[in-house]
Coordinates of C-alpha atoms and ligand atoms in Angstrom, one line a residue:
M11 CA 38.8 -131.7 176.9
D12 CA 36.3 -132.2 174.7
D13 CA 37.8 -133.2 171.0
A14 CA 36.1 -131.3 168.5
I15 CA 38.1 -128.5 170.8
G16 CA 41.7 -130.3 170.5
H17 CA 41.1 -131.0 166.8
A18 CA 40.4 -127.2 166.7
E19 CA 43.1 -126.1 169.0
A20 CA 45.8 -128.3 166.9
M21 CA 44.2 -126.6 163.5
L22 CA 44.3 -123.0 165.1
G23 CA 48.3 -123.1 165.1
L24 CA 48.6 -119.7 167.1
D25 CA 51.0 -119.8 169.1
G26 CA 50.2 -118.7 173.7
F27 CA 46.7 -119.1 172.9
R28 CA 43.3 -121.9 173.5
V29 CA 41.1 -122.2 172.3
L30 CA 38.3 -122.1 174.8
D31 CA 34.6 -123.0 172.2
V32 CA 33.7 -124.0 169.1
D33 CA 30.4 -123.3 167.2
R34 CA 30.1 -124.4 163.2
K35 CA 27.8 -123.1 161.0
P36 CA 27.0 -124.1 158.3
A37 CA 29.0 -120.8 157.0
E38 CA 31.0 -119.4 160.2
M39 CA 32.6 -121.2 162.5
T40 CA 33.4 -119.7 165.8
V41 CA 37.0 -120.3 168.0
T42 CA 36.4 -118.1 171.2
I43 CA 40.2 -118.7 171.8
E44 CA 41.7 -116.8 175.6
T45 CA 45.9 -116.5 176.0
T46 CA 48.0 -119.0 177.4
V47 CA 49.4 -116.4 179.8
D48 CA 48.4 -117.1 183.9
F49 CA 49.6 -113.9 185.5
A50 CA 51.5 -110.9 184.1
G51 CA 54.2 -108.1 185.5
C52 CA 53.6 -104.0 185.3
P53 CA 55.2 -102.7 182.2
T54 CA 55.0 -99.7 183.9
C55 CA 56.7 -100.8 188.1
G56 CA 56.8 -105.1 187.5
V57 CA 55.1 -105.9 189.9
R58 CA 53.0 -109.0 189.5
A59 CA 49.8 -107.9 187.7
E60 CA 46.4 -108.3 188.9
A61 CA 42.8 -109.8 186.9
Q62 CA 40.3 -107.1 186.6
D63 CA 38.6 -108.7 183.5
R64 CA 37.5 -109.9 180.0
L65 CA 37.2 -108.0 176.8
R66 CA 35.2 -110.1 174.0
V67 CA 37.5 -108.7 170.5
D68 CA 36.4 -109.7 167.6
I69 CA 38.6 -111.1 165.1
R70 CA 38.4 -112.6 161.3
D71 CA 41.1 -115.9 160.3
L72 CA 41.2 -118.2 157.8
P73 CA 38.5 -119.6 156.1
C74 CA 39.0 -123.4 157.2
F75 CA 36.9 -125.7 155.2
G76 CA 35.0 -123.0 153.5
R77 CA 33.8 -121.8 156.7
T78 CA 34.7 -117.6 157.6
V79 CA 36.8 -118.0 160.9
R80 CA 35.3 -115.9 164.0
L81 CA 38.1 -115.1 166.9
V82 CA 36.0 -114.1 169.4
W83 CA 39.8 -113.2 172.0
L84 CA 38.7 -112.9 175.3
K85 CA 40.7 -110.2 176.5
R86 CA 42.4 -110.2 179.4
R87 CA 42.6 -106.8 181.6
W88 CA 45.2 -106.8 184.3
R89 CA 45.0 -104.8 186.7
C90 CA 48.7 -103.0 188.7
V91 CA 47.9 -103.7 192.6
D92 CA 50.7 -100.5 193.2
A93 CA 47.1 -97.3 194.0
D94 CA 50.8 -94.9 193.1
C95 CA 51.9 -96.5 190.0
P96 CA 50.1 -94.4 186.2
A97 CA 49.6 -97.5 184.5
R98 CA 46.3 -98.1 186.5
T99 CA 44.9 -101.2 183.6
W100 CA 46.1 -102.4 180.2
T101 CA 44.7 -105.1 178.1
E102 CA 46.5 -107.9 176.3
G103 CA 48.0 -108.4 172.6
S104 CA 49.4 -111.0 170.6
E105 CA 52.5 -111.2 168.1
H106 CA 49.4 -112.5 165.6
V107 CA 47.0 -109.7 166.2
A108 CA 47.9 -105.7 165.8
P109 CA 45.9 -104.0 168.6
R110 CA 42.4 -103.2 166.8
A111 CA 42.6 -104.9 163.8
V112 CA 40.2 -107.0 162.3
L113 CA 42.1 -109.5 160.9
T114 CA 44.5 -112.3 162.2
L115 CA 47.9 -110.9 160.9
R116 CA 47.7 -113.9 158.5
A117 CA 45.0 -113.0 157.8
G118 CA 45.7 -110.2 156.2
A119 CA 49.2 -111.0 154.9
E120 CA 46.9 -113.8 152.9
A121 CA 44.7 -111.4 151.6
T122 CA 47.7 -109.8 150.8
R123 CA 48.8 -113.1 148.8
Q124 CA 45.2 -113.5 146.8
V125 CA 45.7 -109.2 146.0
G126 CA 48.9 -108.3 145.1
E127 CA 50.3 -112.8 143.1
L128 CA 47.1 -114.5 142.2
A129 CA 45.5 -110.5 140.9
M130 CA 42.0 -111.3 142.4
P131 CA 39.3 -108.8 143.7
V132 CA 39.6 -106.9 146.7
A133 CA 36.0 -107.7 146.6
V134 CA 36.3 -111.2 146.0
V135 CA 39.1 -111.6 149.2
A136 CA 36.9 -109.7 151.5
R137 CA 33.2 -111.6 150.7
E138 CA 36.0 -115.1 151.7
L139 CA 36.9 -113.7 154.7
A140 CA 33.6 -111.9 156.0
V141 CA 35.0 -108.1 155.7
C142 CA 34.2 -105.6 153.3
W143 CA 36.2 -104.3 151.8
W144 CA 38.4 -101.7 153.1
T145 CA 39.9 -104.6 155.4
V146 CA 41.3 -105.9 152.4
M147 CA 42.9 -103.3 150.5
N148 CA 44.5 -101.8 154.6
A149 CA 46.0 -105.3 154.8
V150 CA 46.9 -104.9 152.4
V151 CA 49.0 -101.7 152.2
L152 CA 50.4 -103.1 155.3
H153 CA 51.1 -106.1 154.4
G154 CA 52.4 -105.1 150.5
T155 CA 54.6 -101.9 151.3
P156 CA 57.3 -102.9 152.8
L157 CA 57.7 -105.7 150.0
V158 CA 57.3 -103.9 147.0
D159 CA 59.5 -101.2 148.8
D160 CA 62.1 -104.6 150.2
P161 CA 65.0 -102.4 148.4
K162 CA 66.1 -106.0 147.5
R163 CA 63.6 -106.0 145.1
V164 CA 65.1 -103.8 142.1
G165 CA 68.6 -104.0 142.3
K166 CA 70.9 -103.3 139.4
V167 CA 68.7 -102.6 136.0
K168 CA 70.8 -102.4 132.4
A169 CA 68.0 -102.3 130.7
L170 CA 64.9 -101.0 131.2
G171 CA 61.5 -100.7 129.4
I172 CA 59.7 -97.6 129.5
D173 CA 55.4 -98.3 128.7
E174 CA 52.5 -96.2 128.9
T175 CA 49.0 -97.9 130.4
S176 CA 45.9 -96.2 130.6
F177 CA 44.8 -96.5 134.4
L178 CA 41.9 -94.8 134.5
S179 CA 39.9 -94.5 131.3
A180 CA 37.6 -91.5 130.3
N181 CA 34.3 -90.8 131.4
R182 CA 31.9 -87.5 132.0
E183 CA 33.4 -85.9 133.9
R184 CA 37.5 -86.1 133.5
S185 CA 40.0 -87.0 130.4
T186 CA 41.9 -90.7 129.8
L187 CA 44.5 -91.2 132.8
Y188 CA 47.7 -92.6 131.8
A189 CA 50.1 -94.2 134.3
T190 CA 53.4 -95.9 132.4
G191 CA 55.5 -98.8 133.6
M192 CA 58.9 -98.7 134.3
V193 CA 60.4 -102.2 133.1
D194 CA 64.1 -104.0 134.5
L195 CA 63.9 -105.5 130.6
T196 CA 66.5 -108.5 131.6
R197 CA 64.4 -109.4 134.1
R198 CA 61.2 -109.0 132.8
K199 CA 59.7 -107.1 135.6
I200 CA 57.7 -103.4 136.3
I201 CA 60.0 -102.6 138.3
D202 CA 58.0 -98.9 139.7
M203 CA 54.1 -96.9 137.5
V204 CA 54.9 -94.0 137.5
E205 CA 51.5 -91.3 137.0
G206 CA 50.6 -89.9 134.1
N207 CA 52.8 -90.3 130.7
A208 CA 54.4 -86.8 130.5
A209 CA 58.2 -86.2 129.7
S210 CA 57.7 -84.1 133.3
D211 CA 57.2 -87.5 135.3
L212 CA 59.3 -89.4 134.3
R213 CA 62.0 -86.6 134.1
R214 CA 60.4 -86.5 137.6
W215 CA 60.5 -90.4 138.6
C216 CA 64.3 -89.6 137.3
A217 CA 65.3 -87.1 139.3
A218 CA 63.9 -89.6 142.5
Q219 CA 66.4 -92.3 141.7
D220 CA 70.0 -92.6 142.9
P221 CA 72.2 -91.5 140.1
A222 CA 74.4 -94.3 140.9
W223 CA 72.1 -96.4 140.3
L224 CA 70.3 -94.2 137.2
E225 CA 74.4 -95.0 135.8
D226 CA 74.0 -98.1 135.6
I227 CA 71.2 -97.6 133.0
R228 CA 72.6 -99.3 130.0
V229 CA 70.1 -99.3 127.0
V230 CA 65.9 -97.2 127.6
A231 CA 63.9 -98.5 125.7
T232 CA 60.6 -97.0 124.6
D233 CA 57.4 -97.0 122.4
L234 CA 57.7 -93.7 119.5
A235 CA 57.0 -90.9 122.0
E236 CA 58.6 -86.8 122.7
S237 CA 57.8 -87.4 126.1
Y238 CA 59.5 -90.2 126.7
R239 CA 62.5 -89.3 124.8
A240 CA 62.4 -85.9 126.3
G241 CA 61.5 -87.1 130.1
T242 CA 64.4 -89.3 129.9
A243 CA 66.6 -86.4 129.9
P244 CA 68.8 -84.7 131.2
H245 CA 69.7 -88.4 133.6
L246 CA 69.6 -90.7 131.8
D247 CA 71.6 -89.2 128.3
H248 CA 73.9 -92.1 129.1
A249 CA 72.3 -95.1 128.0
I250 CA 71.2 -96.7 124.5
R251 CA 68.5 -95.5 123.8
V252 CA 65.8 -97.8 121.5
A253 CA 62.6 -97.3 119.8
D254 CA 61.1 -100.8 120.6
P255 CA 59.8 -103.6 117.8
F256 CA 57.0 -104.1 118.9
H257 CA 56.0 -100.0 119.4
V258 CA 57.6 -99.2 115.6
V259 CA 55.5 -101.5 113.9
R260 CA 52.6 -100.1 115.8
V261 CA 52.6 -96.7 114.7
A262 CA 52.6 -98.1 111.2
N263 CA 50.1 -100.3 111.9
R264 CA 47.9 -97.2 112.5
C265 CA 49.0 -95.7 109.6
V266 CA 47.2 -98.7 108.4
D267 CA 43.9 -98.4 110.0
R268 CA 44.0 -94.2 110.2
V269 CA 44.0 -94.9 105.7
R270 CA 41.9 -97.7 105.9
R271 CA 39.0 -95.6 107.9
R272 CA 39.3 -92.5 105.6
V273 CA 39.2 -94.4 102.2
Q274 CA 35.8 -95.7 104.0
N275 CA 33.9 -93.3 105.0
E276 CA 34.8 -91.2 101.7
T277 CA 33.7 -94.9 99.0
L278 CA 30.3 -95.9 101.3
G279 CA 29.9 -92.4 104.0
H280 CA 30.2 -94.9 106.9
R281 CA 31.5 -96.3 109.2
G282 CA 32.7 -99.6 109.1
R283 CA 29.7 -101.7 108.6
K284 CA 30.0 -105.7 109.6
H285 CA 29.7 -106.9 105.6
D286 CA 31.4 -103.5 104.2
P287 CA 34.6 -104.6 102.0
L288 CA 37.8 -102.8 104.5
Y289 CA 35.7 -104.2 107.6
R290 CA 35.9 -107.1 107.1
I291 CA 39.9 -107.0 106.1
R292 CA 40.9 -104.7 108.7
K293 CA 42.6 -108.0 110.9
L294 CA 44.4 -109.8 108.0
L295 CA 46.0 -105.9 106.7
L296 CA 47.2 -106.3 110.5
K297 CA 48.6 -109.5 109.8
G298 CA 52.2 -109.9 108.9
T299 CA 52.3 -110.8 105.2
E300 CA 54.2 -114.5 106.8
R301 CA 51.4 -114.8 108.5
L302 CA 48.5 -115.5 106.0
D303 CA 48.3 -118.0 104.4
Q304 CA 46.0 -118.5 100.5
R305 CA 43.2 -118.2 101.8
G306 CA 44.0 -115.8 104.0
H307 CA 45.8 -113.2 101.0
D308 CA 42.4 -114.1 98.4
R309 CA 40.3 -112.6 101.0
L310 CA 43.4 -109.2 101.8
L311 CA 43.1 -109.0 98.1
L312 CA 39.1 -109.3 97.0
G313 CA 38.2 -106.7 100.0
L314 CA 41.1 -104.6 98.7
R315 CA 40.0 -104.4 94.6
L316 CA 36.2 -104.0 95.4
G317 CA 36.7 -101.0 99.0
D318 CA 40.1 -98.9 97.7
P319 CA 39.9 -97.6 94.0
H320 CA 42.4 -95.9 94.5
D321 CA 45.7 -98.7 96.3
E322 CA 45.6 -95.7 99.5
L323 CA 44.9 -98.7 101.8
L324 CA 47.1 -100.6 99.6
G325 CA 50.1 -97.6 100.1
A326 CA 49.5 -98.1 103.2
W327 CA 49.6 -102.0 103.7
L328 CA 53.0 -102.4 101.7
A329 CA 54.1 -99.3 104.6
K330 CA 53.0 -101.4 107.3
E331 CA 55.3 -104.3 105.4
S332 CA 57.7 -101.7 104.2
V333 CA 58.5 -101.2 108.4
R334 CA 58.1 -104.9 109.6
D335 CA 60.9 -105.3 106.8
V336 CA 63.7 -103.8 108.9
Y337 CA 63.3 -106.8 111.6
L338 CA 63.7 -109.4 108.9
T339 CA 67.9 -108.8 109.3
D340 CA 69.8 -108.5 112.3
D341 CA 71.9 -107.4 111.0
P342 CA 72.4 -103.2 111.7
K343 CA 73.5 -102.8 108.2
D344 CA 71.3 -104.5 106.3
A345 CA 68.3 -102.3 108.6
A346 CA 69.5 -99.0 107.2
V347 CA 69.1 -99.7 104.1
L348 CA 65.9 -101.0 105.3
L349 CA 64.5 -98.4 107.1
N350 CA 66.0 -95.6 104.3
K351 CA 64.1 -97.4 101.7
A352 CA 61.4 -97.7 104.1
I353 CA 61.8 -93.9 105.2
A354 CA 62.1 -92.2 101.4
G355 CA 59.0 -94.3 99.9
C356 CA 56.7 -93.5 102.8
R357 CA 57.7 -90.2 102.2
S358 CA 57.6 -90.1 98.8
D359 CA 53.9 -91.2 99.0
D360 CA 50.9 -88.6 97.6
V361 CA 48.7 -90.0 101.2
E362 CA 48.6 -88.0 103.7
E363 CA 48.6 -90.8 106.6
I364 CA 51.8 -92.2 105.2
R365 CA 54.1 -89.5 104.5
S366 CA 53.3 -88.5 108.2
L367 CA 54.7 -92.2 109.0
G368 CA 57.8 -91.4 107.2
D369 CA 58.1 -88.0 109.0
T370 CA 58.3 -90.4 112.2
L371 CA 59.6 -92.9 111.7
H372 CA 62.7 -90.4 110.2
R373 CA 62.6 -89.5 113.5
W374 CA 63.5 -91.9 115.3
R375 CA 65.2 -93.4 112.9
K376 CA 68.3 -93.9 115.6
E377 CA 66.1 -94.8 118.2
I378 CA 64.9 -97.5 116.0
L379 CA 67.9 -98.9 114.1
N380 CA 69.7 -99.0 117.3
H381 CA 67.6 -102.0 118.2
H382 CA 70.1 -103.9 115.9
R383 CA 72.5 -102.3 118.0
T384 CA 71.5 -103.8 121.3
G385 CA 69.5 -106.6 120.3
A386 CA 67.1 -105.0 122.8
S387 CA 63.2 -105.5 123.2
N388 CA 60.4 -104.0 124.7
G389 CA 58.6 -108.1 124.2
P390 CA 59.0 -108.1 128.5
T391 CA 57.7 -104.3 128.5
E392 CA 54.8 -105.6 126.5
G393 CA 54.6 -109.4 128.8
Q394 CA 53.9 -107.0 131.0
N395 CA 51.1 -105.3 130.1
F396 CA 49.5 -107.5 130.2
C397 CA 49.9 -108.3 133.9
V398 CA 49.1 -104.3 134.3
K399 CA 46.1 -105.4 132.2
Q400 CA 44.7 -108.7 134.8
V401 CA 45.8 -105.7 137.2
K402 CA 42.8 -104.0 135.9
R403 CA 40.4 -105.7 135.8
A404 CA 40.4 -107.5 139.0
G405 CA 40.3 -103.5 140.1
R406 CA 37.3 -102.9 138.3
G407 CA 39.1 -99.0 137.9
F408 CA 40.9 -97.3 140.0
T409 CA 40.4 -94.4 141.7
S410 CA 43.6 -94.0 144.2
F411 CA 46.8 -93.9 140.9
E412 CA 48.8 -95.4 145.1
H413 CA 46.5 -98.7 145.2
Y414 CA 46.8 -98.9 141.7
R415 CA 51.0 -99.2 141.8
L416 CA 51.1 -101.3 144.6
R417 CA 48.4 -104.1 143.5
V418 CA 50.4 -104.0 139.6
L419 CA 53.6 -103.7 142.0
L420 CA 52.8 -106.5 144.1
H421 CA 51.6 -108.7 140.8
A422 CA 54.0 -108.4 138.5
G423 CA 57.0 -106.4 140.3
G424 CA 58.9 -109.5 141.5
V425 CA 58.5 -108.8 144.7
T426 CA 59.8 -112.0 147.7
W427 CA 57.5 -113.7 148.7
P428 CA 57.5 -114.5 152.9
Q429 CA 57.1 -118.0 153.1
R430 CA 53.4 -119.5 154.5
P431 CA 53.5 -120.4 158.4
S432 CA 54.1 -123.7 157.9
P433 CA 50.5 -125.8 159.0
P434 CA 50.7 -126.5 162.5
R435 CA 51.1 -130.9 162.8
I436 CA 48.4 -132.7 163.9
R437 CA 48.8 -135.8 165.9
T438 CA 47.3 -138.6 164.6
R439 CA 46.8 -141.8 167.0
S440 CA 48.7 -145.1 164.8
P441 CA 46.3 -147.5 162.9
Q442 CA 45.8 -150.0 166.0
L443 CA 46.9 -153.8 164.1
N444 CA 44.8 -155.4 165.3
A445 CA 46.3 -159.2 164.6
Ligands
LIG522 ZN1 52.7 -101.1 188.1

């Protein structure tokens, strides 16, 4: 046997195939193969079949030593010798290649792992396999869907996080489309993605879940969106609702931003520019005061002195800090005192944006304090959001929500990836000892 062919066969590791020829080009390796089957019975009548002819079938396999691999399978066509048998002719199949597939199953599984587990762009994986985008995406759907649908993937959930992400940003034809991530806060994984962020979208999702599964959920953590509060009713009314700290602080941060932009505009007549005093401190304003060093404090103070003539932004900054104060303590009673103080302070302020912040806090008072009662937080959700962003970056503008959902869940949904088949054993000669 040609040594190269022998090696290629050992490397190929596809049971039931033998290598007929190997053609190595700088960028591509072509391996001609056939099955090791020598005879076959007719699947209809069982009579021993006769060889009819061969079909040449091109399949892509995993790259090898940096080269793309093309398998040329000389596929046998059999003929039933019984003239009365309806079977007539048929072509052989293989457990390694689905009928009419462009990729071997192992190449499809590996492509799914790269797109899912590693969040690689489909186009990159497609280029590596020398196939088109759709071939890879179809493989991801074929191999990935059972992994995502696996009932063992989700299991019981005690604390559910609900979090919004943008799915498709706005352009001339559409406004921003949103998706809602459902997160198991205990196990820190995304259990599902829901298209949309309206109460009705969430309610539809809840209605589709097993009531017994919903019953196990003790805590629901969301941001301060009325749609999420409304959308989880009535299915999750038994759970304790928590407004998670990250989002509570974000609402306060947004208030600071809003006041900064308005004051900026009113004093200088234009949007923030590089050298404007308020624009220069826009990030410092959002930092927790305990995280500012002396220099940061000085810069913050200077910016406010220069750019905030009526202390409106200073007021928003203090309001924001009073909201953050709520999380200085783990004690529910102390937290209630601090939150009441923040709400009262905001609602009595002269600045409209700050009063509105006070109203929002007031509406979510119970849920905000539930954080201290349950210790639940959406911290993990935000971590998961980072994963979602990674998938989005890899996808560069999804157009299909189903593909988006599949890829997010493959990446961050706690999928159990099948074990890679062990590589074929390559026998080597032991070195000869020349004594
Ligand atoms: Zn037959």
